[in-house]
CSV table of C-alpha atoms and ligand atoms in Angstrom, one decimal:
chain,number,residue,atom,x,y,z
A,1,MET,CA,0.0,0.0,0.0
A,2,THR,CA,1.3,3.5,-0.8
A,3,ARG,CA,1.9,5.6,2.3
A,4,PHE,CA,1.2,9.2,1.6
A,5,SER,CA,3.5,12.0,2.8
A,6,ARG,CA,2.6,15.7,3.0
A,7,PRO,CA,3.7,17.7,-0.1
A,8,THR,CA,7.2,19.1,0.0
A,9,GLY,CA,7.4,22.5,1.7
A,10,THR,CA,4.2,22.0,3.8
A,11,GLN,CA,3.9,21.1,7.4
A,12,ASP,CA,1.4,19.6,9.8
A,13,ILE,CA,0.8,21.8,12.8
A,14,LEU,CA,0.4,19.1,15.5
A,15,PRO,CA,-1.6,19.5,18.7
A,16,GLU,CA,1.5,20.2,20.8
A,17,ASP,CA,2.3,23.3,18.7
A,18,GLN,CA,-1.3,24.6,18.6
A,19,PRO,CA,-0.9,26.7,21.8
A,20,TYR,CA,1.8,28.7,20.1
A,21,TRP,CA,-0.3,29.3,17.0
A,22,GLU,CA,-3.4,30.1,19.0
A,23,HIS,CA,-1.5,32.6,21.1
A,24,LEU,CA,0.1,34.2,18.0
A,25,ARG,CA,-3.2,34.5,16.1
A,26,THR,CA,-5.0,35.9,19.1
A,27,ARG,CA,-2.3,38.4,20.1
A,28,VAL,CA,-1.6,39.8,16.6
A,29,ALA,CA,-5.4,40.3,16.2
A,30,GLU,CA,-5.5,42.1,19.6
A,31,ILE,CA,-2.6,44.3,18.7
A,32,ALA,CA,-4.1,45.1,15.2
A,33,CYS,CA,-7.5,45.9,16.7
A,34,SER,CA,-5.9,48.1,19.4
A,35,TYR,CA,-4.3,50.1,16.4
A,36,GLY,CA,-7.8,50.5,14.9
A,37,PHE,CA,-7.4,47.8,12.2
A,38,VAL,CA,-10.5,45.7,11.2
A,39,ARG,CA,-10.3,42.2,9.8
A,40,ILE,CA,-11.0,41.2,6.2
A,41,ASP,CA,-11.0,37.7,4.8
A,42,THR,CA,-10.6,37.1,1.1
A,43,PRO,CA,-10.5,33.9,-0.9
A,44,MET,CA,-7.4,31.7,-1.0
A,45,PHE,CA,-7.5,31.7,-4.7
A,46,GLU,CA,-8.1,34.5,-7.2
A,47,ALA,CA,-7.9,35.1,-11.0
A,48,THR,CA,-4.3,34.6,-12.0
A,49,GLN,CA,-4.3,37.9,-13.7
A,50,LEU,CA,-4.8,39.8,-10.5
A,51,PHE,CA,-1.4,38.8,-9.4
A,52,THR,CA,0.4,39.0,-12.8
A,53,ARG,CA,-0.9,42.6,-13.0
A,54,GLY,CA,-0.7,43.5,-9.3
A,55,VAL,CA,2.5,41.9,-8.1
A,56,GLY,CA,4.2,42.0,-11.5
A,57,GLU,CA,4.8,39.6,-14.3
A,58,ALA,CA,8.6,39.7,-13.9
A,59,THR,CA,8.7,39.1,-10.2
A,60,ASP,CA,10.0,35.7,-8.8
A,61,ILE,CA,6.7,35.3,-7.0
A,62,VAL,CA,4.6,35.4,-10.2
A,63,GLU,CA,7.1,34.1,-12.7
A,64,LYS,CA,8.5,31.1,-10.7
A,65,GLU,CA,6.5,30.6,-7.5
A,66,MET,CA,2.8,30.9,-8.2
A,67,TYR,CA,0.5,27.8,-8.0
A,68,ALA,CA,-1.5,28.7,-11.1
A,69,PHE,CA,-3.8,26.3,-12.9
A,70,LYS,CA,-7.0,26.1,-15.0
A,71,ASP,CA,-10.0,25.1,-13.0
A,72,LYS,CA,-12.8,22.9,-14.4
A,73,GLY,CA,-14.5,25.9,-16.0
A,74,ASP,CA,-11.3,26.7,-17.9
A,75,HIS,CA,-10.7,29.8,-15.7
A,76,ASP,CA,-7.1,30.8,-14.9
A,77,ILE,CA,-6.8,30.6,-11.2
A,78,ALA,CA,-3.9,31.0,-8.8
A,79,LEU,CA,-3.5,30.2,-5.1
A,80,ARG,CA,-2.8,33.6,-3.5
A,81,PRO,CA,1.0,34.1,-3.3
A,82,GLU,CA,0.4,37.2,-1.0
A,83,PHE,CA,-2.5,39.1,0.4
A,84,THR,CA,-2.2,42.7,-0.9
A,85,ALA,CA,-3.6,42.3,-4.4
A,86,GLY,CA,-6.6,40.2,-3.2
A,87,VAL,CA,-7.4,42.7,-0.4
A,88,MET,CA,-7.2,45.6,-2.9
A,89,ARG,CA,-9.5,43.7,-5.3
A,90,ALA,CA,-12.0,43.3,-2.4
A,91,TYR,CA,-11.6,47.0,-1.5
A,92,ILE,CA,-12.6,48.0,-5.0
A,93,GLU,CA,-15.2,45.4,-5.6
A,94,ASN,CA,-17.0,46.1,-2.3
A,95,GLY,CA,-17.1,49.9,-2.8
A,96,MET,CA,-14.9,50.5,0.2
A,97,GLN,CA,-13.6,53.6,-1.5
A,98,VAL,CA,-16.5,55.5,0.0
A,99,LEU,CA,-15.4,54.8,3.6
A,100,PRO,CA,-13.6,57.5,5.5
A,101,LYS,CA,-9.8,57.3,5.1
A,102,PRO,CA,-7.7,55.7,6.2
A,103,VAL,CA,-9.2,52.3,5.8
A,104,LYS,CA,-7.2,50.0,8.0
A,105,LEU,CA,-7.5,46.3,7.2
A,106,TYR,CA,-5.8,43.2,8.5
A,107,SER,CA,-5.9,39.5,7.5
A,108,ILE,CA,-4.5,36.2,8.7
A,109,GLY,CA,-4.3,33.1,6.5
A,110,PRO,CA,-2.3,30.7,4.3
A,111,ILE,CA,-0.2,31.9,1.4
A,112,PHE,CA,1.2,29.7,-1.3
A,113,ARG,CA,4.6,30.0,-3.1
A,114,TYR,CA,6.5,27.3,-5.0
A,115,GLU,CA,9.8,28.1,-3.3
A,116,ARG,CA,12.8,26.0,-2.6
A,117,PRO,CA,12.0,24.8,1.0
A,118,GLN,CA,14.6,25.4,3.7
A,119,ALA,CA,14.5,26.4,7.4
A,120,GLY,CA,11.7,28.9,7.8
A,121,ARG,CA,10.7,28.8,4.1
A,122,PHE,CA,7.7,26.8,3.1
A,123,ARG,CA,5.4,26.4,0.1
A,124,GLN,CA,2.4,26.9,2.3
A,125,PHE,CA,2.9,29.4,5.1
A,126,TYR,CA,0.8,31.8,7.1
A,127,GLN,CA,0.9,35.5,7.0
A,128,PHE,CA,-0.5,38.2,9.2
A,129,ASN,CA,-1.0,41.1,6.8
A,130,ALA,CA,-2.0,44.7,7.4
A,131,GLU,CA,-2.8,47.6,5.1
A,132,VAL,CA,-3.5,51.4,5.6
A,133,ILE,CA,-5.4,52.5,2.6
A,134,GLY,CA,-6.0,56.0,1.4
A,135,VAL,CA,-3.4,58.2,3.1
A,136,GLN,CA,-0.3,59.8,1.4
A,137,SER,CA,1.3,61.1,4.6
A,138,PRO,CA,4.4,59.3,5.8
A,139,LEU,CA,2.6,59.0,9.1
A,140,ALA,CA,0.7,56.0,7.5
A,141,ASP,CA,4.1,54.4,6.7
A,142,LEU,CA,5.1,55.0,10.3
A,143,GLU,CA,1.9,53.5,11.6
A,144,ILE,CA,2.5,50.3,9.7
A,145,MET,CA,6.1,50.1,10.7
A,146,LEU,CA,5.2,50.6,14.4
A,147,LEU,CA,2.6,47.9,14.2
A,148,GLY,CA,5.3,45.5,12.8
A,149,TRP,CA,7.7,46.5,15.6
A,150,ASP,CA,5.0,46.0,18.4
A,151,ILE,CA,4.2,42.6,17.0
A,152,TYR,CA,7.8,41.6,17.1
A,153,ALA,CA,8.3,43.0,20.6
A,154,SER,CA,5.3,41.2,22.0
A,155,PHE,CA,6.6,37.8,20.9
A,156,GLY,CA,10.0,38.1,22.6
A,157,PHE,CA,12.2,39.3,19.7
A,158,GLN,CA,15.3,41.1,20.9
A,159,ASN,CA,17.3,44.1,19.5
A,160,LEU,CA,14.8,45.2,16.9
A,161,SER,CA,15.7,47.5,14.1
A,162,PHE,CA,14.2,48.7,10.8
A,163,GLN,CA,15.8,48.4,7.4
A,164,VAL,CA,14.3,51.1,5.3
A,165,ASN,CA,14.7,52.4,1.8
A,166,SER,CA,12.8,54.5,-0.8
A,167,THR,CA,12.3,53.0,-4.2
A,168,GLY,CA,11.0,56.2,-5.6
A,169,CYS,CA,7.9,56.7,-7.8
A,170,PRO,CA,7.1,56.5,-11.5
A,171,LYS,CA,8.4,60.1,-11.9
A,172,CYS,CA,12.0,59.5,-10.5
A,173,ARG,CA,12.5,55.7,-10.8
A,174,PRO,CA,12.9,55.4,-14.6
A,175,GLN,CA,15.9,57.8,-14.6
A,176,TYR,CA,17.4,55.9,-11.7
A,177,ILE,CA,16.9,52.6,-13.5
A,178,GLU,CA,18.7,54.0,-16.6
A,179,GLN,CA,21.7,54.9,-14.4
A,180,LEU,CA,21.7,51.6,-12.7
A,181,LYS,CA,21.6,49.8,-16.1
A,182,THR,CA,24.5,51.9,-17.4
A,183,HIS,CA,26.5,51.1,-14.3
A,184,TYR,CA,25.9,47.3,-14.6
A,185,LYS,CA,26.5,47.3,-18.4
A,186,ALA,CA,29.9,48.7,-17.7
A,187,HIS,CA,30.6,45.7,-15.5
A,188,LYS,CA,28.9,43.1,-17.5
A,189,ALA,CA,31.8,40.7,-17.4
A,190,GLU,CA,31.8,40.7,-13.6
A,191,ILE,CA,28.1,39.9,-12.9
A,192,CYS,CA,26.2,36.6,-12.7
A,193,ASP,CA,23.8,35.3,-15.4
A,194,ASP,CA,20.8,36.0,-13.2
A,195,CYS,CA,21.7,39.7,-12.9
A,196,LYS,CA,22.2,39.9,-16.7
A,197,ARG,CA,18.7,38.5,-17.0
A,198,ARG,CA,17.3,40.8,-14.3
A,199,LEU,CA,18.8,43.8,-16.1
A,200,GLN,CA,16.5,43.0,-19.0
A,201,VAL,CA,13.3,42.1,-17.1
A,202,ASN,CA,13.4,43.7,-13.7
A,203,PRO,CA,16.5,45.8,-13.2
A,204,LEU,CA,15.9,47.0,-9.6
A,205,ARG,CA,16.2,43.4,-8.5
A,206,VAL,CA,19.9,43.3,-9.3
A,207,LEU,CA,20.3,45.0,-5.9
A,208,ASP,CA,18.8,41.9,-4.3
A,209,CYS,CA,21.5,39.5,-5.7
A,210,LYS,CA,23.2,37.3,-3.1
A,211,GLN,CA,26.1,36.1,-5.4
A,212,GLU,CA,29.5,36.9,-4.1
A,213,GLN,CA,30.8,38.0,-7.6
A,214,CYS,CA,28.1,40.7,-7.9
A,215,GLN,CA,28.7,42.4,-4.5
A,216,PRO,CA,31.5,44.8,-5.6
A,217,VAL,CA,29.3,46.0,-8.6
A,218,MET,CA,26.4,46.4,-6.3
A,219,GLU,CA,28.4,48.4,-3.7
A,220,SER,CA,29.6,50.9,-6.4
A,221,ALA,CA,26.1,51.2,-8.0
A,222,PRO,CA,24.3,54.5,-7.9
A,223,LYS,CA,21.9,54.8,-5.0
A,224,MET,CA,18.2,55.4,-5.4
A,225,MET,CA,18.2,57.7,-2.4
A,226,ARG,CA,20.3,60.2,-4.3
A,227,HIS,CA,18.0,60.2,-7.3
A,228,LEU,CA,14.6,60.7,-5.6
A,229,CYS,CA,12.3,63.5,-6.9
A,230,LYS,CA,11.4,66.2,-4.5
A,231,GLU,CA,8.2,64.6,-3.4
A,232,CYS,CA,9.8,61.2,-2.7
A,233,ASP,CA,12.8,62.8,-1.0
A,234,GLU,CA,10.6,64.9,1.3
A,235,HIS,CA,8.5,61.8,2.1
A,236,PHE,CA,11.5,59.7,3.0
A,237,ALA,CA,13.1,62.5,5.0
A,238,ALA,CA,9.9,63.0,7.0
A,239,LEU,CA,9.6,59.3,7.8
A,240,ARG,CA,13.2,59.2,9.0
A,241,GLY,CA,12.5,62.3,11.1
A,242,TYR,CA,9.6,60.4,12.8
A,243,LEU,CA,11.8,57.4,13.4
A,244,ASP,CA,14.5,59.7,14.9
A,245,SER,CA,12.2,61.5,17.2
A,246,LEU,CA,10.8,58.1,18.4
A,247,GLU,CA,14.4,56.9,18.8
A,248,ARG,CA,13.7,53.7,16.8
A,249,GLN,CA,16.8,52.0,15.5
A,250,TYR,CA,16.9,52.0,11.7
A,251,THR,CA,19.4,51.6,8.9
A,252,VAL,CA,18.9,53.1,5.4
A,253,ASN,CA,19.6,50.0,3.3
A,254,HIS,CA,20.2,51.0,-0.3
A,255,LYS,CA,19.9,47.4,-1.4
A,256,LEU,CA,16.5,46.9,0.0
A,257,VAL,CA,14.2,46.7,-3.0
A,258,ARG,CA,11.9,43.8,-2.1
A,259,GLY,CA,10.4,41.3,-4.5
A,260,LEU,CA,7.0,42.9,-5.5
A,261,ASP,CA,6.6,45.4,-8.3
A,262,TYR,CA,3.9,47.5,-6.7
A,263,TYR,CA,6.1,49.3,-4.2
A,264,THR,CA,6.6,53.0,-4.5
A,265,LYS,CA,8.5,55.2,-2.1
A,266,THR,CA,9.0,53.5,1.3
A,267,VAL,CA,10.0,49.8,1.6
A,268,PHE,CA,11.0,48.3,4.9
A,269,GLU,CA,11.7,45.2,6.9
A,270,VAL,CA,12.0,44.7,10.6
A,271,TRP,CA,15.1,42.8,11.7
A,272,ALA,CA,15.7,41.1,15.0
A,273,GLU,CA,18.5,39.3,16.7
A,274,GLY,CA,18.7,35.6,16.7
A,275,ILE,CA,16.7,34.5,13.7
A,276,GLY,CA,19.8,33.6,11.6
A,277,ALA,CA,19.6,33.9,7.8
A,278,GLN,CA,15.9,34.5,7.9
A,279,SER,CA,16.3,37.8,9.7
A,280,ALA,CA,13.3,39.2,7.8
A,281,VAL,CA,10.2,38.0,9.6
A,282,CYS,CA,8.2,40.9,8.2
A,283,GLY,CA,8.4,43.3,5.3
A,284,GLY,CA,6.3,45.8,3.4
A,285,GLY,CA,6.1,49.2,1.9
A,286,ARG,CA,4.0,51.8,0.1
A,287,TYR,CA,2.1,51.0,-3.1
A,288,ASP,CA,0.5,54.3,-4.3
A,289,GLY,CA,-0.3,53.0,-7.8
A,290,LEU,CA,-1.7,49.5,-7.1
A,291,ILE,CA,-5.4,50.3,-6.6
A,292,GLU,CA,-5.5,52.3,-9.8
A,293,LEU,CA,-3.7,49.6,-11.6
A,294,LEU,CA,-6.4,47.2,-10.5
A,295,GLY,CA,-9.2,49.4,-11.8
A,296,GLY,CA,-10.0,51.6,-8.7
A,297,PRO,CA,-9.5,55.3,-8.0
A,298,ALA,CA,-5.9,56.5,-7.4
A,299,THR,CA,-5.4,55.6,-3.7
A,300,PRO,CA,-2.1,55.9,-1.9
A,301,SER,CA,-1.6,53.0,0.5
A,302,VAL,CA,1.0,51.2,2.6
A,303,GLY,CA,1.2,47.8,4.2
A,304,PHE,CA,3.2,44.9,5.4
A,305,ALA,CA,3.1,41.1,6.2
A,306,VAL,CA,4.6,38.9,8.9
A,307,GLY,CA,5.6,35.3,8.2
A,308,MET,CA,4.0,33.5,11.1
A,309,GLU,CA,6.0,30.2,11.0
A,310,ARG,CA,9.1,32.3,11.6
A,311,VAL,CA,7.5,33.9,14.7
A,312,VAL,CA,6.6,30.5,16.0
A,313,MET,CA,10.1,29.2,15.4
A,314,VAL,CA,11.5,32.1,17.6
A,315,MET,CA,8.9,31.6,20.3
A,316,LYS,CA,9.8,27.9,20.5
A,317,ASP,CA,13.6,28.6,20.4
A,318,GLN,CA,13.3,31.1,23.2
A,319,ASN,CA,10.8,29.0,25.3
A,320,THR,CA,8.4,32.0,25.2
A,321,PRO,CA,5.6,31.1,27.7
A,322,VAL,CA,2.2,30.7,26.0
A,323,PRO,CA,-1.2,30.3,27.7
A,324,PRO,CA,-2.5,26.7,27.5
A,325,LEU,CA,-5.6,26.0,25.5
A,326,PRO,CA,-8.8,25.5,27.4
A,327,GLU,CA,-9.3,21.9,28.6
A,328,PRO,CA,-12.3,20.1,30.1
A,329,THR,CA,-12.4,20.4,33.9
A,330,VAL,CA,-14.9,17.5,34.4
A,331,PHE,CA,-14.6,13.9,33.4
A,332,VAL,CA,-17.8,11.7,33.5
A,333,ALA,CA,-17.1,8.0,34.2
A,334,PHE,CA,-19.5,5.1,34.4
A,335,LEU,CA,-19.5,1.9,36.3
A,336,GLY,CA,-21.1,-0.9,34.4
A,337,LYS,CA,-22.8,-0.8,31.0
A,338,ALA,CA,-26.3,-0.1,32.5
A,339,SER,CA,-25.1,3.3,33.7
A,340,GLN,CA,-23.9,4.5,30.3
A,341,HIS,CA,-27.2,6.2,29.4
A,342,TYR,CA,-27.3,8.0,32.7
A,343,ALA,CA,-23.7,9.1,32.4
A,344,VAL,CA,-24.2,10.5,28.9
A,345,GLN,CA,-27.3,12.4,30.0
A,346,LEU,CA,-25.2,13.9,32.8
A,347,LEU,CA,-22.4,14.8,30.3
A,348,VAL,CA,-24.9,16.6,28.0
A,349,LYS,CA,-26.5,18.4,30.9
A,350,LEU,CA,-23.1,19.7,32.1
A,351,ARG,CA,-22.1,20.9,28.6
A,352,GLN,CA,-25.5,22.7,28.2
A,353,THR,CA,-24.8,24.7,31.4
A,354,GLY,CA,-21.4,25.7,30.0
A,355,ILE,CA,-19.2,23.3,32.0
A,356,ALA,CA,-16.3,22.0,29.9
A,357,ALA,CA,-16.8,18.2,30.3
A,358,LEU,CA,-15.4,15.0,28.8
A,359,GLY,CA,-17.1,11.6,28.9
A,360,ALA,CA,-15.7,8.1,29.0
A,361,MET,CA,-16.5,6.0,26.0
A,362,SER,CA,-15.2,2.6,27.1
A,363,GLY,CA,-13.0,0.8,29.6
A,364,SER,CA,-13.0,-0.3,33.3
A,365,LEU,CA,-13.5,2.4,36.0
A,366,ARG,CA,-9.8,2.2,36.7
A,367,SER,CA,-8.8,2.9,33.1
A,368,GLN,CA,-11.4,5.7,32.9
A,369,LEU,CA,-9.8,7.3,35.9
A,370,ARG,CA,-6.4,7.1,34.2
A,371,GLN,CA,-8.0,8.7,31.2
A,372,ALA,CA,-9.3,11.5,33.4
A,373,ASP,CA,-5.9,12.0,34.8
A,374,LYS,CA,-4.3,12.2,31.4
A,375,ASN,CA,-6.8,14.8,30.3
A,376,LYS,CA,-5.9,16.8,33.5
A,377,ALA,CA,-9.6,16.8,34.6
A,378,ARG,CA,-9.9,18.5,38.0
A,379,ILE,CA,-12.9,16.3,39.0
A,380,THR,CA,-14.4,13.0,37.9
A,381,LEU,CA,-18.1,12.3,38.3
A,382,ILE,CA,-18.7,8.6,38.7
A,383,VAL,CA,-22.1,7.1,37.9
A,384,GLY,CA,-22.9,3.5,38.8
A,385,GLU,CA,-26.0,1.5,39.6
A,386,ASP,CA,-25.8,2.4,43.3
A,387,GLU,CA,-25.6,6.1,42.5
A,388,ILE,CA,-28.6,5.8,40.1
A,389,ALA,CA,-30.6,4.0,42.8
A,390,GLN,CA,-29.9,6.7,45.3
A,391,GLY,CA,-30.2,9.6,42.9
A,392,VAL,CA,-26.6,10.8,43.5
A,393,VAL,CA,-23.4,11.2,41.7
A,394,THR,CA,-19.9,10.4,43.2
A,395,LEU,CA,-17.6,13.4,42.9
A,396,ARG,CA,-13.9,12.5,43.0
A,397,ASP,CA,-11.4,15.3,43.5
A,398,MET,CA,-8.6,14.3,41.1
A,399,LYS,CA,-5.9,16.1,43.2
A,400,THR,CA,-6.7,14.7,46.6
A,401,GLY,CA,-8.5,11.5,45.6
A,402,SER,CA,-11.3,12.2,48.1
A,403,GLN,CA,-14.8,11.2,47.0
A,404,GLU,CA,-18.3,12.3,48.1
A,405,ALA,CA,-21.9,11.7,47.0
A,406,ILE,CA,-23.7,14.7,45.7
A,407,PRO,CA,-27.5,14.7,45.0
A,408,MET,CA,-28.0,14.6,41.2
A,409,GLY,CA,-30.1,17.8,41.3
A,410,GLN,CA,-27.3,19.8,43.0
A,411,ILE,CA,-24.3,18.6,40.9
A,412,VAL,CA,-24.2,21.6,38.5
A,413,ASN,CA,-24.3,24.1,41.4
A,414,VAL,CA,-21.7,22.3,43.4
A,415,ILE,CA,-19.3,22.2,40.4
A,416,GLN,CA,-19.9,25.9,39.6
A,417,GLN,CA,-19.3,26.9,43.2
A,418,ARG,CA,-16.2,24.8,43.9
A,419,PHE,CA,-14.5,25.0,40.5
A,420,PRO,CA,-15.5,28.5,39.1
B,1,HAM,P1,6.8,39.4,1.4
B,1,HAM,O1,8.1,40.0,1.8
B,1,HAM,O2,6.9,38.7,0.1
B,1,HAM,O3,5.8,40.6,1.4
B,1,HAM,O4,6.4,38.5,2.6
B,1,HAM,C1,6.2,38.9,3.9
B,1,HAM,C2,6.7,37.9,4.9
B,1,HAM,O5,6.2,36.6,4.6
B,1,HAM,C3,8.3,37.7,4.8
B,1,HAM,O6,9.0,38.7,5.5
B,1,HAM,C4,8.4,36.4,5.5
B,1,HAM,O7,8.4,36.5,6.9
B,1,HAM,C5,7.2,35.7,5.1
B,1,HAM,N1,7.5,34.7,3.9
B,1,HAM,C6,7.6,35.0,2.6
B,1,HAM,N2,7.9,33.9,1.9
B,1,HAM,C7,7.8,32.8,2.8
B,1,HAM,C8,8.0,31.4,2.7
B,1,HAM,N3,8.2,30.8,1.6
B,1,HAM,N4,7.9,30.7,3.9
B,1,HAM,C9,7.7,31.3,5.1
B,1,HAM,N5,7.5,32.6,5.2
B,1,HAM,C10,7.6,33.4,4.1
B,1,HAM,C11,4.5,40.4,1.0
B,1,HAM,O8,3.9,39.3,0.9
B,1,HAM,C12,3.7,41.7,0.8
B,1,HAM,N6,2.4,41.4,0.3
B,1,HAM,C13,3.7,42.5,2.1
B,1,HAM,C14,2.9,43.7,2.0
B,1,HAM,C15,1.6,44.0,2.4
B,1,HAM,N7,3.3,44.8,1.4
B,1,HAM,C16,2.3,45.7,1.4
B,1,HAM,N8,1.3,45.2,2.0
């Protein structure tokens, strides 16, 4: 018989890891809500064209990593390789442009990218994503960056800092790209084949190359920051000014271009100590042209996303304490087959009154008590023929082992009072 394995690059999140995930999901949602974000859920798949147009045809995400296919109705469909394009499609389609600005939306869910799996890199992974829609002010960039920072800080990341850059806008970027191309063409013999290709299809991405041989060419390349138009320059300076006045650690990283074509002006990542090669747990930036590109009104916006697996990895490495998941406090055991009906009626009654209870399904009383212990029940209620005849239930305190008979009609009250 064939034994099936999970697809490469995916993972099973087993029960023992669920407390980390539950805490992470709850806490990021709480922080986002405290910042005034509201949740939006969009489909896990969309028309492929939404991503080719929104994220960019020549990006790695679209060109190499997208799970794209024809569905049974011959539609071109892709599993979402990121949230932003889908959220903007939903913003336009649901007429959210009439809402007062900014519109602040967050999402949590799985993302799909056909990447080469390695530590912290998966083909299905979870993102927490947040967008501030409709504000041009760099205060919106700051808001998103502070949210990223607070999320990191609340999960025990140490020595936080921002990596920040400006990628300009359609007014100033083309001239910069020409200069970059000229510089790289002068060093054509020294650069890798991938960079030669990038120069043709997506020149900014040469700044993202990790090949040793390309580093000197990259170091001596013209810097976008020196070629920004007045508007982009002022925007970037104002953002840095806010970071300075808040005394947040940041580095202007001229090589930070990020892998999505929609970015304009600010791009950033939050870096933290102790996450090794995967120092970027979150990244984002401004995308002033995206909504218009997708058929909506011109709407400046900024957002970011956190890779949640990477946060869980850090929490586990650092033994970050997480609250346990709720567990049943009461175990209902039966003595003899004839008592099963009575026991199950009691179980249902407890649950209907809101008491978290678990019922035995089989086994001797001794093995049922072992099961109650394993489930960390605080009390076990034992129902046998004697109890039924007397109209009582035996209440066993699992810590002390003491037992007492409680009249059936009072059992709910007794549990609620003694084990609130
Ligand atoms: P991104 O940088 O492509 O940005 O992804 C954001 C985060 O997702 C990364 O920093 C990383 O933590 C995580 N991530 C990416 N790929 C993987 C993977 N294969 N396995 C595990 N984690 C991964 C975006 O997706 C943009 N949509 C962010 C954004 C929102 N920009 C504006 N608004």
